[in-house]
Amino acid sequence: MCTTCGCGSSETLNHQHASKVGAADKTDLRLVQLEKDVLGKNKRYATQNREYFQQHEIFALNIISSPGSGKTSLLTATIDALKDQVDINVIEGDQSSQLDADRIRSSGAKAIQINTGKGCHLDAHQVGHAVEDLNPADKGVLFIENVGNLVCPAPFDLGEAYKVVMLSVTEGEDKPLKYPDIFYAADLMIINKTDLLPYVDFNMEQCIAYAKQINPNLIIIKLSATKGDGLSAWAQWIMKQRVLNESKHKP
Ligand code: MG
């Protein structure tokens, strides 16, 4: 169960039931307090992670999307493109299996897998321990591939420099309106699988308009992780922001 969204928990069911019988106020207050406690604790761990990344000049990105949007494919393509220029490490989040960490290692980067079990997002405490185990080199790039989910990861700061939200053209262009929290929290949106545009009913302009409606500052990159179109814009964004981020924290 996710302690913030309460998905699958008896508390969620009780909350719905309680609303019907007019006893919602107490339950609501308890859930709000629980959410504040969980996010407050997470924020303290996220601050520690961020300080560590700044001290070691590690550029950390938190990659968030639905399952199947192509996060791991994007990362293997990015590792291929950048591994000769910068040290790359990856933290993989999935409910179970080591499959994605294995894919990352085969592309030549160091990776560690976090299995969240019933959990539907990564938290900053898990990421802190994974960083200890990975021991990434200074001045590198750290990708944190979150559990496939557009909802629960949104409020959880992991200490990253930027949140990157991704959707693919095989999904609905209305996702920014349906799941606004993550599009509001993100700095960059990647629209993946552009090579499939001729075969699917996806309105690119509408998708971008919806995303900008939620977050006018959102940077947008369209690409195909598997075919390579647009990948250089993403690689350039990483390398540029990495330098800007370092200089931002220099005394
Ligand atoms: Mg994956």
GROMACS .gro file of C-alpha atoms and ligand atoms in nm:
model
  252
    1MET     CA    1   0.000   0.000   0.000
    2CYS     CA    2   0.108   0.357  -0.063
    3THR     CA    3   0.103   0.539   0.268
    4THR     CA    4   0.019   0.868   0.100
    5CYS     CA    5  -0.248   0.772  -0.150
    6GLY     CA    6  -0.365   0.477   0.062
    7CYS     CA    7  -0.438   0.266  -0.246
    8GLY     CA    8  -0.550  -0.084  -0.149
    9SER     CA    9  -0.567   0.000   0.218
   10SER     CA   10  -0.858  -0.058   0.450
   11GLU     CA   11  -0.831   0.309   0.550
   12THR     CA   12  -0.933   0.416   0.200
   13LEU     CA   13  -1.238   0.188   0.217
   14ASN     CA   14  -1.324   0.307   0.567
   15HIS     CA   15  -1.285   0.667   0.451
   16GLN     CA   16  -1.535   0.615   0.169
   17HIS     CA   17  -1.776   0.438   0.399
   18ALA     CA   18  -1.733   0.695   0.672
   19SER     CA   19  -1.819   0.977   0.430
   20LYS     CA   20  -2.153   0.813   0.366
   21VAL     CA   21  -2.239   0.786   0.731
   22GLY     CA   22  -2.125   1.141   0.811
   23ALA     CA   23  -1.818   1.048   1.018
   24ALA     CA   24  -1.569   1.167   0.760
   25ASP     CA   25  -1.414   1.460   0.942
   26LYS     CA   26  -1.213   1.258   1.194
   27THR     CA   27  -1.096   1.012   0.931
   28ASP     CA   28  -1.005   1.296   0.694
   29LEU     CA   29  -0.797   1.465   0.961
   30ARG     CA   30  -0.620   1.139   1.041
   31LEU     CA   31  -0.538   1.081   0.673
   32VAL     CA   32  -0.417   1.439   0.626
   33GLN     CA   33  -0.191   1.402   0.933
   34LEU     CA   34  -0.060   1.066   0.805
   35GLU     CA   35   0.019   1.223   0.467
   36LYS     CA   36   0.196   1.517   0.634
   37ASP     CA   37   0.404   1.280   0.850
   38VAL     CA   38   0.504   1.061   0.557
   39LEU     CA   39   0.592   1.351   0.329
   40GLY     CA   40   0.772   1.540   0.609
   41LYS     CA   41   0.991   1.239   0.680
   42ASN     CA   42   1.053   1.190   0.310
   43LYS     CA   43   1.151   1.556   0.271
   44ARG     CA   44   1.423   1.520   0.537
   45TYR     CA   45   1.575   1.222   0.354
   46ALA     CA   46   1.541   1.406   0.021
   47THR     CA   47   1.733   1.702   0.164
   48GLN     CA   48   2.015   1.469   0.275
   49ASN     CA   49   2.024   1.312  -0.073
   50ARG     CA   50   2.031   1.655  -0.239
   51GLU     CA   51   2.317   1.770  -0.019
   52TYR     CA   52   2.511   1.453  -0.104
   53PHE     CA   53   2.451   1.505  -0.478
   54GLN     CA   54   2.563   1.868  -0.453
   55GLN     CA   55   2.878   1.781  -0.257
   56HIS     CA   56   2.973   1.519  -0.513
   57GLU     CA   57   2.848   1.717  -0.815
   58ILE     CA   58   2.617   1.434  -0.916
   59PHE     CA   59   2.335   1.537  -1.150
   60ALA     CA   60   2.028   1.336  -1.046
   61LEU     CA   61   1.712   1.303  -1.255
   62ASN     CA   62   1.388   1.140  -1.137
   63ILE     CA   63   1.217   0.977  -1.438
   64ILE     CA   64   0.843   0.920  -1.400
   65SER     CA   65   0.587   0.768  -1.635
   66SER     CA   66   0.316   0.505  -1.664
   67PRO     CA   67   0.436   0.146  -1.710
   68GLY     CA   68   0.538   0.083  -2.071
   69SER     CA   69   0.609   0.441  -2.180
   70GLY     CA   70   0.971   0.349  -2.248
   71LYS     CA   71   1.172   0.471  -1.947
   72THR     CA   72   1.422   0.187  -1.951
   73SER     CA   73   1.458   0.200  -2.331
   74LEU     CA   74   1.526   0.573  -2.305
   75LEU     CA   75   1.792   0.510  -2.040
   76THR     CA   76   1.974   0.238  -2.239
   77ALA     CA   77   1.974   0.467  -2.546
   78THR     CA   78   2.098   0.759  -2.334
   79ILE     CA   79   2.376   0.547  -2.184
   80ASP     CA   80   2.484   0.450  -2.537
   81ALA     CA   81   2.489   0.817  -2.636
   82LEU     CA   82   2.667   0.959  -2.330
   83LYS     CA   83   2.874   0.690  -2.162
   84ASP     CA   84   3.197   0.809  -2.324
   85GLN     CA   85   3.139   1.163  -2.197
   86VAL     CA   86   3.015   1.115  -1.841
   87ASP     CA   87   2.988   0.850  -1.571
   88ILE     CA   88   2.628   0.721  -1.557
   89ASN     CA   89   2.461   0.532  -1.272
   90VAL     CA   90   2.101   0.415  -1.254
   91ILE     CA   91   1.862   0.335  -0.968
   92GLU     CA   92   1.578   0.119  -1.098
   93GLY     CA   93   1.242   0.110  -0.918
   94ASP     CA   94   0.995  -0.170  -0.986
   95GLN     CA   95   0.756  -0.364  -0.769
   96SER     CA   96   0.948  -0.681  -0.842
   97SER     CA   97   1.222  -0.841  -1.059
   98GLN     CA   98   1.575  -0.740  -1.154
   99LEU     CA   99   1.494  -0.719  -1.525
  100ASP     CA  100   1.546  -0.345  -1.576
  101ALA     CA  101   1.869  -0.328  -1.374
  102ASP     CA  102   1.999  -0.618  -1.587
  103ARG     CA  103   1.909  -0.426  -1.906
  104ILE     CA  104   2.091  -0.116  -1.778
  105ARG     CA  105   2.403  -0.315  -1.680
  106SER     CA  106   2.413  -0.474  -2.026
  107SER     CA  107   2.423  -0.126  -2.178
  108GLY     CA  108   2.737  -0.046  -1.979
  109ALA     CA  109   2.626   0.156  -1.676
  110LYS     CA  110   2.621   0.065  -1.308
  111ALA     CA  111   2.270  -0.008  -1.181
  112ILE     CA  112   2.093  -0.109  -0.864
  113GLN     CA  113   1.738  -0.239  -0.844
  114ILE     CA  114   1.492  -0.139  -0.571
  115ASN     CA  115   1.191  -0.370  -0.545
  116THR     CA  116   0.906  -0.187  -0.373
  117GLY     CA  117   0.677  -0.489  -0.326
  118LYS     CA  118   0.328  -0.344  -0.278
  119GLY     CA  119   0.470   0.010  -0.292
  120CYS     CA  120   0.383   0.220  -0.596
  121HIS     CA  121   0.665   0.478  -0.588
  122LEU     CA  122   1.021   0.526  -0.467
  123ASP     CA  123   1.091   0.731  -0.157
  124ALA     CA  124   1.398   0.933  -0.060
  125HIS     CA  125   1.506   0.689   0.213
  126GLN     CA  126   1.521   0.400  -0.036
  127VAL     CA  127   1.714   0.616  -0.280
  128GLY     CA  128   1.965   0.720  -0.010
  129HIS     CA  129   2.048   0.357   0.065
  130ALA     CA  130   2.070   0.273  -0.305
  131VAL     CA  131   2.317   0.560  -0.353
  132GLU     CA  132   2.532   0.422  -0.068
  133ASP     CA  133   2.538   0.082  -0.238
  134LEU     CA  134   2.601   0.221  -0.586
  135ASN     CA  135   2.870   0.462  -0.472
  136PRO     CA  136   2.854   0.667  -0.794
  137ALA     CA  137   3.162   0.857  -0.911
  138ASP     CA  138   3.175   1.231  -0.853
  139LYS     CA  139   3.059   1.460  -1.135
  140GLY     CA  140   2.842   1.186  -1.290
  141VAL     CA  141   2.478   1.156  -1.391
  142LEU     CA  142   2.237   0.953  -1.178
  143PHE     CA  143   1.909   0.843  -1.334
  144ILE     CA  144   1.639   0.733  -1.091
  145GLU     CA  145   1.377   0.535  -1.283
  146ASN     CA  146   1.069   0.550  -1.064
  147VAL     CA  147   0.806   0.276  -1.041
  148GLY     CA  148   0.573   0.296  -1.344
  149ASN     CA  149   0.296   0.520  -1.211
  150LEU     CA  150   0.185   0.875  -1.296
  151VAL     CA  151   0.013   0.942  -0.963
  152CYS     CA  152   0.194   0.825  -0.649
  153PRO     CA  153   0.553   0.939  -0.730
  154ALA     CA  154   0.442   1.303  -0.781
  155PRO     CA  155   0.468   1.433  -0.421
  156PHE     CA  156   0.782   1.237  -0.330
  157ASP     CA  157   1.098   1.445  -0.363
  158LEU     CA  158   1.395   1.209  -0.397
  159GLY     CA  159   1.662   1.480  -0.385
  160GLU     CA  160   1.681   1.501  -0.765
  161ALA     CA  161   1.780   1.814  -0.956
  162TYR     CA  162   1.479   1.773  -1.187
  163LYS     CA  163   1.174   1.557  -1.232
  164VAL     CA  164   1.126   1.431  -1.587
  165VAL     CA  165   0.778   1.310  -1.682
  166MET     CA  166   0.739   1.092  -1.986
  167LEU     CA  167   0.447   0.973  -2.193
  168SER     CA  168   0.436   0.794  -2.524
  169VAL     CA  169   0.220   0.850  -2.830
  170THR     CA  170   0.051   0.515  -2.769
  171GLU     CA  171  -0.112   0.672  -2.463
  172GLY     CA  172  -0.384   0.937  -2.459
  173GLU     CA  173  -0.289   1.298  -2.530
  174ASP     CA  174  -0.517   1.396  -2.242
  175LYS     CA  175  -0.293   1.249  -1.970
  176PRO     CA  176  -0.164   1.592  -1.857
  177LEU     CA  177  -0.522   1.689  -1.769
  178LYS     CA  178  -0.604   1.355  -1.608
  179TYR     CA  179  -0.288   1.335  -1.394
  180PRO     CA  180  -0.198   1.703  -1.349
  181ASP     CA  181   0.012   1.673  -1.030
  182ILE     CA  182   0.310   1.512  -1.197
  183PHE     CA  183   0.297   1.741  -1.502
  184TYR     CA  184   0.288   2.038  -1.264
  185ALA     CA  185   0.580   1.904  -1.058
  186ALA     CA  186   0.799   1.811  -1.356
  187ASP     CA  187   1.053   2.035  -1.527
  188LEU     CA  188   1.072   1.843  -1.853
  189MET     CA  189   0.822   1.631  -2.045
  190ILE     CA  190   0.940   1.369  -2.290
  191ILE     CA  191   0.698   1.245  -2.555
  192ASN     CA  192   0.835   0.908  -2.661
  193LYS     CA  193   0.770   0.661  -2.946
  194THR     CA  194   0.730   0.936  -3.208
  195ASP     CA  195   0.818   0.676  -3.473
  196LEU     CA  196   0.470   0.528  -3.410
  197LEU     CA  197   0.284   0.855  -3.484
  198PRO     CA  198   0.171   0.743  -3.832
  199TYR     CA  199   0.001   0.438  -3.680
  200VAL     CA  200  -0.176   0.583  -3.378
  201ASP     CA  201  -0.445   0.839  -3.309
  202PHE     CA  202  -0.243   1.087  -3.101
  203ASN     CA  203  -0.286   1.463  -3.125
  204MET     CA  204   0.061   1.602  -3.050
  205GLU     CA  205  -0.042   1.970  -3.051
  206GLN     CA  206  -0.330   1.899  -2.816
  207CYS     CA  207  -0.106   1.703  -2.580
  208ILE     CA  208   0.146   1.988  -2.564
  209ALA     CA  209  -0.134   2.243  -2.513
  210TYR     CA  210  -0.278   2.040  -2.224
  211ALA     CA  211   0.066   2.002  -2.065
  212LYS     CA  212   0.136   2.378  -2.095
  213GLN     CA  213  -0.207   2.450  -1.949
  214ILE     CA  214  -0.097   2.261  -1.636
  215ASN     CA  215   0.262   2.388  -1.635
  216PRO     CA  216   0.351   2.675  -1.871
  217ASN     CA  217   0.723   2.636  -1.791
  218LEU     CA  218   0.741   2.270  -1.890
  219ILE     CA  219   1.017   2.199  -2.140
  220ILE     CA  220   0.911   1.944  -2.403
  221ILE     CA  221   1.127   1.703  -2.600
  222LYS     CA  222   0.979   1.467  -2.860
  223LEU     CA  223   1.184   1.158  -2.936
  224SER     CA  224   1.196   0.793  -3.026
  225ALA     CA  225   1.415   0.607  -2.777
  226THR     CA  226   1.432   0.296  -2.997
  227LYS     CA  227   1.491   0.470  -3.334
  228GLY     CA  228   1.703   0.757  -3.200
  229ASP     CA  229   1.507   1.051  -3.347
  230GLY     CA  230   1.523   1.349  -3.109
  231LEU     CA  231   1.761   1.171  -2.872
  232SER     CA  232   2.035   1.429  -2.927
  233ALA     CA  233   1.807   1.709  -2.791
  234TRP     CA  234   1.760   1.507  -2.472
  235ALA     CA  235   2.132   1.428  -2.444
  236GLN     CA  236   2.217   1.796  -2.496
  237TRP     CA  237   1.962   1.901  -2.233
  238ILE     CA  238   2.123   1.665  -1.979
  239MET     CA  239   2.478   1.781  -2.047
  240LYS     CA  240   2.380   2.150  -2.041
  241GLN     CA  241   2.168   2.130  -1.726
  242ARG     CA  242   2.437   1.925  -1.554
  243VAL     CA  243   2.686   2.209  -1.593
  244LEU     CA  244   2.429   2.477  -1.499
  245ASN     CA  245   2.328   2.277  -1.193
  246GLU     CA  246   2.689   2.243  -1.078
  247SER     CA  247   2.763   2.611  -1.118
  248LYS     CA  248   2.437   2.698  -0.936
  249HIS     CA  249   2.568   2.528  -0.621
  250LYS     CA  250   2.928   2.649  -0.636
  251PRO     CA  251   3.008   2.898  -0.356
  252MG      MG  252   1.145   0.017  -1.672
   0.00000   0.00000   0.00000
